[in-house]
C-alpha positions as semicolon CSV with decimal commas, in nm:
position;residue;x (nm);y (nm);z (nm)
1;X;0,545;-1,206;1,688
2;X;0,701;-1,546;1,722
3;X;0,832;-1,741;1,991
4;X;0,997;-2,124;2,024
5;X;0,759;-2,361;2,277
6;X;0,922;-2,670;2,396
7;X;0,703;-2,958;2,352
8;X;0,478;-2,810;2,054
9;X;0,590;-3,061;1,830
10;X;0,323;-3,123;1,624
11;X;0,284;-2,742;1,487
12;X;0,681;-2,775;1,494
13;X;0,645;-3,093;1,235
14;X;0,362;-2,938;1,045
15;X;0,585;-2,634;1,003
16;X;0,896;-2,817;0,899
17;X;0,663;-2,991;0,604
18;X;0,640;-2,639;0,448
19;X;0,990;-2,586;0,516
20;X;1,022;-2,323;0,798
21;X;1,279;-2,306;1,001
22;X;1,214;-2,130;1,352
23;X;1,488;-1,955;1,542
24;X;1,328;-1,764;1,814
25;X;1,458;-1,614;2,114
26;X;1,188;-1,588;2,342
27;X;1,169;-1,986;2,481
28;X;0,907;-2,073;2,665
29;X;0,711;-2,377;2,807
30;X;0,436;-2,506;2,657
31;X;0,138;-2,724;2,814
32;X;0,331;-2,715;3,198
33;X;0,010;-2,645;3,347
34;X;-0,125;-2,915;3,133
35;X;0,135;-3,203;3,218
36;X;0,147;-3,113;3,578
37;X;-0,210;-3,176;3,605
38;X;-0,168;-3,511;3,396
39;X;0,165;-3,625;3,663
40;X;-0,047;-3,471;3,979
41;X;-0,378;-3,671;3,896
42;X;-0,155;-3,978;3,875
43;X;-0,017;-3,905;4,195
44;X;0,368;-3,836;4,071
45;X;0,538;-3,557;4,218
46;X;0,564;-3,206;4,068
47;X;0,813;-3,230;3,809
48;X;1,071;-2,912;3,861
49;X;1,039;-2,687;3,618
50;X;1,242;-2,617;3,297
51;X;1,498;-2,376;3,295
52;X;1,464;-2,112;3,055
53;X;1,835;-2,113;2,834
54;X;1,926;-1,840;2,526
55;X;1,892;-1,932;2,222
56;X;2,313;-1,890;2,122
57;X;2,300;-1,713;1,806
58;X;2,687;-1,625;1,777
59;X;2,824;-1,274;1,799
60;X;2,694;-1,006;1,716
61;X;2,860;-0,811;1,469
62;X;2,954;-0,447;1,593
63;X;2,922;-0,161;1,269
64;X;3,115;0,098;1,370
65;X;2,917;0,456;1,292
66;X;3,100;0,772;1,168
67;X;2,920;1,024;1,379
68;X;3,114;1,331;1,219
69;X;3,004;1,182;0,898
70;X;2,596;1,227;0,986
71;X;2,359;1,479;0,923
72;X;2,321;1,638;1,253
73;X;1,896;1,588;1,308
74;X;1,753;1,558;1,662
75;X;1,395;1,487;1,692
76;X;1,183;1,660;1,963
77;X;0,916;1,519;2,170
78;X;0,561;1,700;2,151
79;X;0,306;1,473;2,240
80;X;0,187;1,650;2,541
81;X;0,275;2,022;2,413
82;X;0,102;1,911;2,059
83;X;-0,262;1,838;2,243
84;X;-0,244;1,426;2,213
85;X;-0,326;1,278;2,550
86;X;-0,436;0,931;2,440
87;X;-0,360;0,633;2,640
88;X;-0,374;0,267;2,444
89;X;-0,623;0,017;2,647
90;X;-0,507;-0,340;2,590
91;X;-0,782;-0,498;2,822
92;X;-0,449;-0,676;2,990
93;X;-0,623;-0,795;3,327
94;X;-0,372;-1,075;3,450
95;X;-0,499;-1,350;3,193
96;X;-0,191;-1,303;2,958
97;X;-0,432;-1,270;2,643
98;X;-0,241;-1,284;2,320
99;X;-0,414;-0,985;2,124
100;X;-0,267;-0,809;2,394
101;X;0,050;-0,820;2,319
102;X;0,036;-0,679;1,925
103;X;-0,220;-0,345;1,879
104;X;-0,261;-0,066;1,822
105;X;-0,153;0,163;1,515
106;X;-0,232;0,449;1,353
107;X;-0,295;0,687;1,028
108;X;-0,230;1,027;0,954
109;X;-0,467;1,152;0,696
110;X;-0,644;1,473;0,594
111;X;-0,985;1,415;0,741
112;X;-1,092;1,733;0,706
113;X;-1,011;1,835;0,365
114;X;-0,817;2,141;0,466
115;X;-0,448;2,065;0,367
116;X;-0,328;1,947;0,682
117;X;-0,259;1,568;0,844
118;X;-0,506;1,509;1,072
119;X;-0,451;1,195;1,329
120;X;-0,665;0,877;1,419
121;X;-0,572;0,677;1,721
122;X;-0,711;0,323;1,710
123;X;-0,777;0,178;2,060
124;X;-0,803;-0,189;2,211
125;X;-1,070;-0,213;2,505
126;X;-1,139;-0,433;2,802
127;X;-1,265;-0,785;2,787
128;X;-1,654;-0,823;2,802
129;X;-1,551;-1,149;3,044
130;X;-1,360;-0,856;3,259
131;X;-1,559;-0,547;3,305
132;X;-1,616;-0,441;2,844
133;X;-1,543;-0,079;2,897
134;X;-1,437;0,061;2,572
135;X;-1,309;0,405;2,560
136;X;-1,285;0,402;2,228
137;X;-1,092;0,526;1,924
138;X;-0,966;0,914;1,916
139;X;-0,926;1,164;1,606
140;X;-0,736;1,464;1,649
141;X;-0,747;1,738;1,417
142;X;-0,486;1,945;1,351
143;X;-0,455;2,343;1,344
144;X;-0,191;2,326;1,006
145;X;0,088;2,443;1,278
146;X;0,125;2,100;1,468
147;X;-0,131;2,153;1,731
148;X;-0,412;1,848;1,790
149;X;-0,766;1,899;1,905
150;X;-0,958;1,608;2,013
151;X;-1,272;1,571;1,791
152;X;-1,378;1,231;1,807
153;X;-1,722;1,278;1,961
154;X;-1,797;1,575;1,714
155;X;-1,740;1,412;1,455
156;X;-1,881;1,041;1,535
157;X;-1,575;0,817;1,655
158;X;-1,686;0,636;1,907
159;X;-1,657;0,304;2,126
160;X;-1,582;-0,005;1,909
161;X;-1,436;-0,322;1,968
162;X;-1,101;-0,441;2,010
163;X;-0,913;-0,231;1,760
164;X;-0,577;-0,297;1,579
165;X;-0,506;-0,090;1,268
166;X;-0,650;0,121;1,044
167;X;-0,636;0,188;0,671
168;X;-0,832;0,518;0,534
169;X;-0,941;0,559;0,156
170;X;-1,240;0,699;-0,055
171;X;-1,436;0,415;-0,050
172;X;-1,772;0,544;-0,213
173;X;-1,559;0,789;-0,466
174;X;-1,710;1,138;-0,301
175;X;-1,375;1,296;-0,264
176;X;-1,309;1,299;0,125
177;X;-1,186;1,004;0,338
178;X;-1,313;0,708;0,503
179;X;-1,214;0,464;0,789
180;X;-1,138;0,072;0,827
181;X;-1,110;-0,022;1,185
182;X;-0,973;-0,424;1,213
183;X;-0,961;-0,566;1,531
184;X;-1,025;-0,877;1,719
185;X;-1,384;-1,042;1,637
186;X;-1,505;-0,811;1,346
187;X;-1,434;-0,494;1,149
188;X;-1,543;-0,159;1,148
189;X;-1,594;0,074;0,847
190;X;-1,671;0,469;0,884
191;X;-1,812;0,652;0,610
192;X;-1,729;1,019;0,603
193;X;-2,084;1,194;0,524
194;X;-2,101;1,589;0,561
195;X;-1,930;1,693;0,866
196;X;-1,946;1,361;1,059
197;X;-1,862;0,946;1,013
198;X;-2,169;0,690;1,042
199;X;-2,070;0,314;1,045
200;X;-2,183;0,130;0,764
201;X;-2,000;-0,165;0,848
202;X;-2,319;-0,386;0,789
203;X;-2,438;-0,269;0,460
204;X;-2,054;-0,236;0,309
205;X;-2,016;-0,565;0,355
206;X;-1,665;-0,508;0,512
207;X;-1,790;-0,694;0,966
208;X;-1,566;-0,992;0,873
209;X;-1,652;-1,306;1,106
210;X;-1,703;-1,232;1,472
211;X;-1,409;-1,513;1,538
212;X;-1,192;-1,326;1,301
213;X;-0,895;-1,157;1,419
214;X;-0,811;-0,874;1,131
215;X;-0,480;-0,687;1,144
216;X;-0,296;-0,453;0,896
217;X;-0,525;-0,343;0,596
218;X;-0,528;-0,111;0,284
219;X;-0,694;0,010;0,009
220;X;-0,622;-0,041;-0,346
221;X;-0,713;-0,077;-0,715
222;X;-0,715;-0,428;-0,781
223;X;-0,872;-0,452;-1,113
224;X;-0,835;-0,122;-1,261
225;X;-1,179;0,005;-1,245
226;X;-1,075;0,332;-1,061
227;X;-1,237;0,246;-0,739
228;X;-1,080;0,142;-0,434
229;X;-1,105;-0,233;-0,262
230;X;-0,975;-0,362;0,049
231;X;-0,693;-0,587;0,133
232;X;-0,748;-0,748;0,491
233;X;-0,474;-0,908;0,727
234;X;-0,601;-1,234;0,953
235;X;-0,326;-1,320;1,208
236;X;-0,457;-1,697;1,310
237;X;-0,733;-1,855;1,458
238;X;-0,787;-1,734;1,811
239;X;-1,057;-1,741;2,116
240;X;-1,009;-1,665;2,477
241;X;-1,123;-2,053;2,479
242;X;-0,804;-2,165;2,252
243;X;-0,544;-1,907;2,405
244;X;-0,642;-2,007;2,817
245;X;-0,643;-2,431;2,752
246;X;-0,264;-2,354;2,606
247;X;-0,109;-2,240;2,891
248;X;0,199;-2,063;2,826
249;X;0,430;-1,959;3,057
250;X;0,816;-1,832;3,119
251;X;0,893;-1,984;3,469
252;X;0,723;-2,261;3,486
253;X;0,492;-2,189;3,714
254;X;0,309;-1,802;3,608
255;X;0,103;-1,736;3,323
256;X;0,286;-1,579;3,000
257;X;0,191;-1,480;2,669
258;X;0,180;-1,738;2,426
259;X;0,363;-1,736;2,059
260;X;0,181;-1,782;1,739
261;X;0,315;-2,114;1,606
262;X;0,084;-2,330;1,805
263;X;-0,208;-2,143;1,676
264;X;-0,396;-2,246;1,333
265;X;-0,324;-2,020;1,026
266;X;-0,627;-1,792;0,896
267;X;-0,699;-1,673;0,560
268;X;-0,646;-1,328;0,442
269;X;-0,933;-1,110;0,259
270;X;-0,998;-0,979;-0,024
271;X;-1,269;-0,732;-0,139
272;X;-1,379;-0,558;-0,452
273;X;-1,574;-0,227;-0,420
274;X;-1,856;-0,190;-0,640
275;X;-1,803;0,195;-0,715
276;X;-2,029;0,309;-0,415
277;X;-1,894;0,143;-0,111
278;X;-2,019;-0,199;-0,113
279;X;-1,793;-0,477;-0,142
280;X;-1,801;-0,806;-0,221
281;X;-1,544;-1,083;-0,076
282;X;-1,384;-1,217;-0,350
283;X;-1,091;-1,383;-0,143
284;X;-1,095;-1,705;-0,291
285;X;-1,202;-1,640;-0,655
286;X;-0,895;-1,381;-0,685
287;X;-0,598;-1,656;-0,554
288;X;-0,524;-1,516;-0,181
289;X;-0,627;-1,827;-0,025
290;X;-0,323;-2,015;0,024
291;X;-0,304;-2,350;0,156
292;X;-0,043;-2,528;0,358
293;X;-0,010;-2,811;0,084
294;X;0,074;-3,078;0,330
295;X;-0,257;-3,038;0,567
296;X;-0,512;-2,822;0,360
297;X;-0,482;-2,524;0,630
298;X;-0,512;-2,191;0,622
299;X;-0,077;-2,098;0,565
300;X;-0,094;-1,732;0,650
301;X;-0,029;-1,553;0,977
302;X;-0,059;-1,199;0,824
303;X;0,063;-0,897;1,004
304;X;0,195;-0,632;0,760
305;X;0,073;-0,504;0,414
306;X;0,263;-0,321;0,131
307;X;0,153;-0,208;-0,238
308;X;0,341;-0,213;-0,523
309;X;0,379;-0,252;-0,921
310;X;0,655;-0,476;-0,850
311;X;0,614;-0,620;-1,251
312;X;0,616;-0,281;-1,412
313;X;0,318;-0,375;-1,574
314;X;0,079;-0,142;-1,501
315;X;-0,134;-0,320;-1,166
316;X;-0,073;-0,334;-0,812
317;X;0,096;-0,638;-0,631
318;X;0,099;-0,709;-0,288
319;X;0,323;-0,793;-0,028
320;X;0,210;-1,021;0,304
321;X;0,448;-0,988;0,616
322;X;0,381;-1,332;0,805
323;X;0,467;-1,473;1,127
324;X;0,676;-1,775;1,172
325;X;0,577;-1,928;0,848
326;X;0,664;-1,755;0,476
327;X;0,608;-1,459;0,341
328;X;0,370;-1,425;0,075
329;X;0,357;-1,134;-0,327
330;X;0,077;-1,201;-0,460
331;X;0,119;-1,108;-0,850
332;X;-0,122;-0,907;-1,013
333;X;-0,309;-1,022;-1,305
334;X;-0,452;-0,682;-1,407
335;X;-0,810;-0,775;-1,358
336;X;-0,769;-0,893;-1,000
337;X;-0,681;-1,226;-1,014
338;X;-0,319;-1,298;-0,818
339;X;-0,105;-1,606;-0,806
340;X;0,144;-1,650;-0,563
341;X;0,488;-1,614;-0,624
342;X;0,667;-1,547;-0,249
343;X;0,901;-1,888;-0,322
344;X;0,947;-1,844;-0,646
345;X;1,057;-1,487;-0,661
346;X;1,309;-1,526;-0,334
347;X;1,058;-1,307;-0,076
348;X;0,900;-1,616;0,112
349;X;1,231;-1,695;0,350
350;X;1,497;-1,531;0,457
351;X;1,883;-1,543;0,371
352;X;1,934;-1,853;0,574
353;X;1,601;-2,065;0,417
354;X;1,381;-1,994;0,724
355;X;1,099;-1,803;0,798
356;X;1,094;-1,545;1,004
357;X;0,879;-1,333;1,289
358;X;0,785;-1,110;1,044
359;X;0,583;-0,773;1,193
360;X;0,583;-0,430;0,999
361;X;0,669;-0,368;0,609
362;X;0,755;-0,129;0,385
363;X;0,859;-0,109;0,002
364;X;1,111;0,192;-0,135
365;X;1,378;0,286;-0,417
366;X;1,633;0,292;-0,163
367;X;1,929;0,253;-0,387
368;X;1,761;0,475;-0,659
369;X;1,800;0,247;-0,926
370;X;1,454;0,117;-0,943
371;X;1,580;-0,206;-0,736
372;X;1,329;-0,167;-0,488
373;X;1,382;-0,286;-0,158
374;X;1,095;-0,440;0,108
375;X;1,209;-0,406;0,403
376;X;1,057;-0,676;0,736
377;X;1,107;-0,630;1,122
378;X;1,121;-0,940;1,238
379;X;1,145;-1,080;1,597
380;X;1,449;-1,085;1,861
381;X;1,757;-1,271;1,764
382;X;1,618;-1,247;1,432
383;X;1,781;-0,992;1,241
384;X;1,554;-0,745;0,992
385;X;1,502;-0,860;0,632
386;X;1,561;-0,649;0,309
387;X;1,445;-0,811;0,035
388;X;1,616;-0,604;-0,227
389;X;1,461;-0,708;-0,598
390;X;1,730;-0,789;-0,889
391;X;1,656;-0,487;-1,167
392;X;1,594;-0,687;-1,465
393;X;1,424;-0,986;-1,307
394;X;1,157;-1,077;-1,030
395;X;1,396;-1,185;-0,817
396;X;1,459;-1,054;-0,450
397;X;1,790;-1,134;-0,178
398;X;1,789;-1,038;0,152
399;X;2,042;-0,805;0,201
400;X;2,009;-0,691;0,539
401;X;2,350;-0,746;0,642
402;X;2,509;-0,660;0,299
403;X;2,298;-0,327;0,334
404;X;2,427;-0,261;0,661
405;X;2,059;-0,329;0,891
406;X;2,094;-0,702;0,964
407;X;2,321;-0,718;1,275
408;X;2,184;-0,397;1,415
409;X;1,853;-0,541;1,424
410;X;1,930;-0,871;1,538
411;X;1,894;-0,810;1,890
412;X;1,544;-0,627;1,893
413;X;1,213;-0,729;1,881
414;X;1,077;-0,545;1,577
415;X;0,700;-0,413;1,491
416;X;0,641;-0,113;1,284
417;X;0,903;0,041;1,042
418;X;0,932;0,270;0,724
419;X;1,152;0,442;0,449
420;X;1,152;0,809;0,458
421;X;1,412;1,114;0,400
422;X;1,444;1,217;0,723
423;X;1,735;1,504;0,647
424;X;1,606;1,570;0,299
425;X;1,903;1,477;0,108
426;X;1,723;1,284;-0,160
427;X;1,760;0,912;-0,008
428;X;1,519;0,729;0,147
429;X;1,617;0,652;0,520
430;X;1,526;0,386;0,746
431;X;1,286;0,413;1,062
432;X;1,250;0,126;1,262
433;X;1,060;0,120;1,567
434;X;1,103;-0,196;1,873
435;X;0,956;-0,341;2,187
436;X;0,924;-0,673;2,362
437;X;0,583;-0,911;2,426
438;X;0,636;-0,966;2,841
439;X;0,748;-0,677;3,087
440;X;0,944;-0,965;3,315
441;X;1,147;-1,083;2,995
442;X;1,478;-0,964;3,161
443;X;1,450;-1,180;3,406
444;X;1,447;-1,481;3,164
445;X;1,674;-1,321;2,924
446;X;1,871;-1,121;2,986
447;X;2,003;-0,977;2,661
448;X;1,607;-0,887;2,581
449;X;1,422;-0,603;2,781
450;X;1,026;-0,496;2,727
451;X;1,100;-0,197;2,679
452;X;1,319;-0,094;2,349
453;X;1,554;0,196;2,158
454;X;1,372;0,278;1,793
455;X;1,643;0,233;1,520
456;X;1,725;0,549;1,250
457;X;1,924;0,403;1,016
458;X;2,098;0,680;0,817
459;X;2,087;0,596;0,416
460;X;2,498;0,686;0,247
461;X;2,395;0,640;-0,046
462;X;2,484;0,433;-0,321
463;X;2,897;0,461;-0,339
464;X;2,954;0,357;0,071
465;X;3,035;0,013;0,135
466;X;2,689;-0,059;0,274
467;X;2,396;0,160;0,209
468;X;2,282;0,214;0,578
469;X;2,439;0,287;0,894
470;X;2,301;0,336;1,234
471;X;2,218;0,690;1,395
472;X;2,379;0,606;1,725
473;X;2,021;0,717;1,961
474;X;2,205;0,983;2,166
475;X;2,246;1,202;1,849
476;X;1,889;1,232;1,768
477;X;1,768;1,346;2,090
478;X;1,405;1,202;2,175
479;X;1,434;0,949;1,976
480;X;1,652;0,846;2,210
481;X;1,399;0,669;2,455
482;X;1,274;0,329;2,553
483;X;0,925;0,223;2,440
484;X;0,663;-0,048;2,391
485;X;0,691;0,020;2,048
486;X;0,412;-0,141;1,835
487;X;0,253;0,079;1,459
488;X;0,448;0,382;1,332
489;X;0,323;0,648;1,089
490;X;0,489;0,968;0,912
491;X;0,396;1,332;0,815
492;X;0,478;1,657;0,790
493;X;0,241;1,767;1,086
494;X;0,338;2,122;1,147
495;X;0,443;2,271;0,784
496;X;0,786;2,254;0,740
497;X;0,874;2,010;0,467
498;X;1,017;1,751;0,663
499;X;0,869;1,397;0,842
500;X;0,789;1,395;1,156
501;X;0,678;1,083;1,347
502;X;0,444;0,922;1,554
503;X;0,489;0,569;1,773
504;X;0,225;0,382;1,868
505;X;0,272;0,216;2,203
506;X;0,068;-0,102;2,316
507;X;-0,109;-0,014;2,669
508;X;0,110;0,346;2,727
509;X;0,072;0,678;2,506
510;X;0,210;0,721;2,154
511;X;0,512;0,944;2,129
512;X;0,518;1,229;1,887
513;X;0,834;1,275;1,782
514;X;0,904;1,647;1,568
515;X;1,190;1,665;1,316
516;X;1,388;1,971;1,360
517;X;1,629;1,920;1,113
518;X;1,822;2,245;1,021
519;X;2,000;2,106;0,804
520;X;1,931;2,438;0,512
521;X;1,766;2,149;0,264
522;X;1,534;2,242;-0,016
523;X;1,225;2,011;-0,062
524;X;0,933;1,939;-0,243
525;X;0,611;1,737;-0,142
526;X;0,366;1,666;-0,393
527;X;0,006;1,583;-0,355
528;X;-0,225;1,441;-0,602
529;X;-0,593;1,486;-0,730
530;X;-0,782;1,336;-1,037
531;X;-1,118;1,268;-1,147
532;X;-1,305;0,977;-1,043
533;X;-1,327;0,745;-0,665
534;X;-0,960;0,728;-0,688
535;X;-0,972;1,087;-0,588
536;X;-0,632;1,113;-0,456
537;X;-0,430;0,890;-0,701
538;X;-0,335;0,617;-0,471
539;X;-0,116;0,362;-0,666
540;X;0,029;0,649;-0,890
541;X;0,406;0,717;-0,909
542;X;0,578;1,035;-0,861
543;X;0,922;1,114;-1,017
544;X;1,149;1,376;-0,925
545;X;1,511;1,436;-1,058
546;X;1,755;1,651;-0,910
547;X;2,101;1,654;-0,950
548;X;2,069;1,411;-1,221
549;X;1,907;1,124;-1,014
550;X;1,550;1,036;-1,019
551;X;1,387;0,947;-0,708
552;X;1,080;0,779;-0,725
553;X;0,760;0,756;-0,461
554;X;0,453;0,538;-0,447
555;X;0,150;0,695;-0,343
556;X;-0,019;0,457;-0,136
557;X;-0,085;0,520;0,248
558;X;-0,011;0,175;0,331
559;X;0,286;0,083;0,511
560;X;0,474;-0,005;0,867
561;X;0,250;-0,204;1,059
562;X;-0,131;-0,156;1,188
563;X;-0,073;0,179;1,037
564;X;-0,066;0,453;0,728
565;X;0,123;0,735;0,672
566;X;0,044;1,086;0,453
567;X;-0,042;1,002;0,126
568;X;0,156;1,376;0,007
569;X;0,526;1,262;-0,115
570;X;0,783;1,441;0,022
571;X;1,107;1,460;-0,201
572;X;1,432;1,588;-0,044
573;X;1,625;1,828;-0,265
574;X;1,963;1,897;-0,077
575;X;2,114;2,212;-0,052
576;X;2,110;2,282;-0,419
577;X;1,734;2,248;-0,452
578;X;1,668;2,252;-0,833
579;X;1,398;2,012;-0,927
580;X;1,556;1,884;-1,301
581;X;1,240;1,723;-1,398
582;X;0,896;1,552;-1,182
583;X;0,660;1,337;-1,362
584;X;0,345;1,137;-1,255
585;X;0,242;0,796;-1,395
586;X;-0,134;0,851;-1,306
587;X;-0,263;0,462;-1,148
588;X;-0,395;0,392;-1,503
589;X;-0,078;0,416;-1,677
590;X;-0,078;0,758;-1,829
591;X;0,262;0,954;-1,787
592;X;0,257;1,304;-1,701
593;X;0,566;1,509;-1,750
594;X;0,494;1,874;-1,528
595;X;0,622;2,214;-1,707
596;X;0,945;2,313;-1,540
597;X;1,050;2,558;-1,326
598;X;0,927;2,458;-1,032
599;X;0,968;2,631;-0,712
600;X;1,092;2,410;-0,426
601;X;1,012;2,455;-0,022
602;X;0,615;2,403;-0,144
603;X;0,351;2,126;-0,176
604;X;0,248;2,094;-0,493
605;X;-0,065;1,976;-0,576
606;X;-0,109;1,811;-0,936
607;X;-0,474;1,787;-1,092
608;X;-0,522;1,570;-1,385
């Protein structure tokens, strides 16, 4: 999230020192209340409020979509019919506190190990000063056909802190999934013990600081020892007192949600697992604490995280999306020490050399040539970024415009996004979730609205002039809806082989969209199992060849914003449906070729 604040010169100068250029759509007035108070105390007249002006970013190029060439796929809103009755709580009571705009997240995972995808929804709560009610997070159990039952109380999911996002992984190596929930004022670890989840936050060492604000998080094996370690993003140094003192406004009179650049950055955290679910904070020793070289202050304002072995050397590297400061790419040496190389590789800044209001993030081989793309959703008037890796060297280029997502995304404020193959043609498409921060934004910025439609981009393939074309929302069924979008995730919730979509909203109910494609295309889902602590194979790569084209997927739940998607990987096989080759590169680097023939239209469990 990002906004430009006239008068915030100290923060602006500090960010310019580290090479950050801000281009913001939401122009607010910082410190108006303070200035007015000083003038009043001196006996002067109250100044006329400064008028809000929209930043002129030039005309947005219109890219024509050939509707007849698009696959006919419609999404159906099945939220109520599925039994999901959750409503997100922000705690908003008029004080306009920054965290109220930022939640929440969700996770699809198989909590009861019956083979289908269940759903965790992370909730906020009321602020203690405003009553303190905590409705709690919710866990819904799937019957395998897409009908969900709230089992939160029965399995020990209850009231928590002010939640933001979550991460799912087997932290104690017993074969089931445990839950890590991030938030404002500390984190929570829930260990699956028999039929219930038990709070082991204190014993695990993952509670975090009571004055920290953690956002996205993800489990991965940082040091190759076979168990799951944890990376936790931290946003800014925030407190209610700091927020109220800054006194932001949109119209010169009423309080508004403030931008992040006037808050100090924060160091993210990296925790090493001892194999039994007890974690050591190795943030400083590992090299992930990046300082502003001019001030020595923490540089990061982290909101999104994604994992990939970007060098192809057998260990997992970490991409971090930072809001209004440069993005970070942490290169792993294989033993759990990292070097930050965002600027050196071209990942730190956008195509114009500036930092963006980065939120959600995902990584995918969308060109099917090994040149992975890293997509990041940005603030309004900032197109989404699509950093494409040169397959021959460690260099990224922001090719959002060339690949077709730049211009259409420019007017939206984007949070969650992910790559997925919604039409099962074998190519990774892209879904982007949008929504503004201020409900009254349209009163001061006519080009912006609080509720915004999601954007679905269809992958046209490598022979097209540009890879992606935007799907007109009116052709995609209930995807044509205005939302206050935040987190997002995907899973096959009804067992029909295609991927359904969940969109979280801030202060509102989530939306579960069933994928109702009827294109007659074949598919294959692959789920991994292996001995040891990393039972579900996080960090493995699954490679499938069909029609002479190789698809590859990394096994990871961590993508989008504050959220986790299902672990089984889905391959679209198109109309022919023949699997010409299937291989797994396990987390330790061992490659396993599976015997053919392989029957499509099934979930294949590959056991090591």
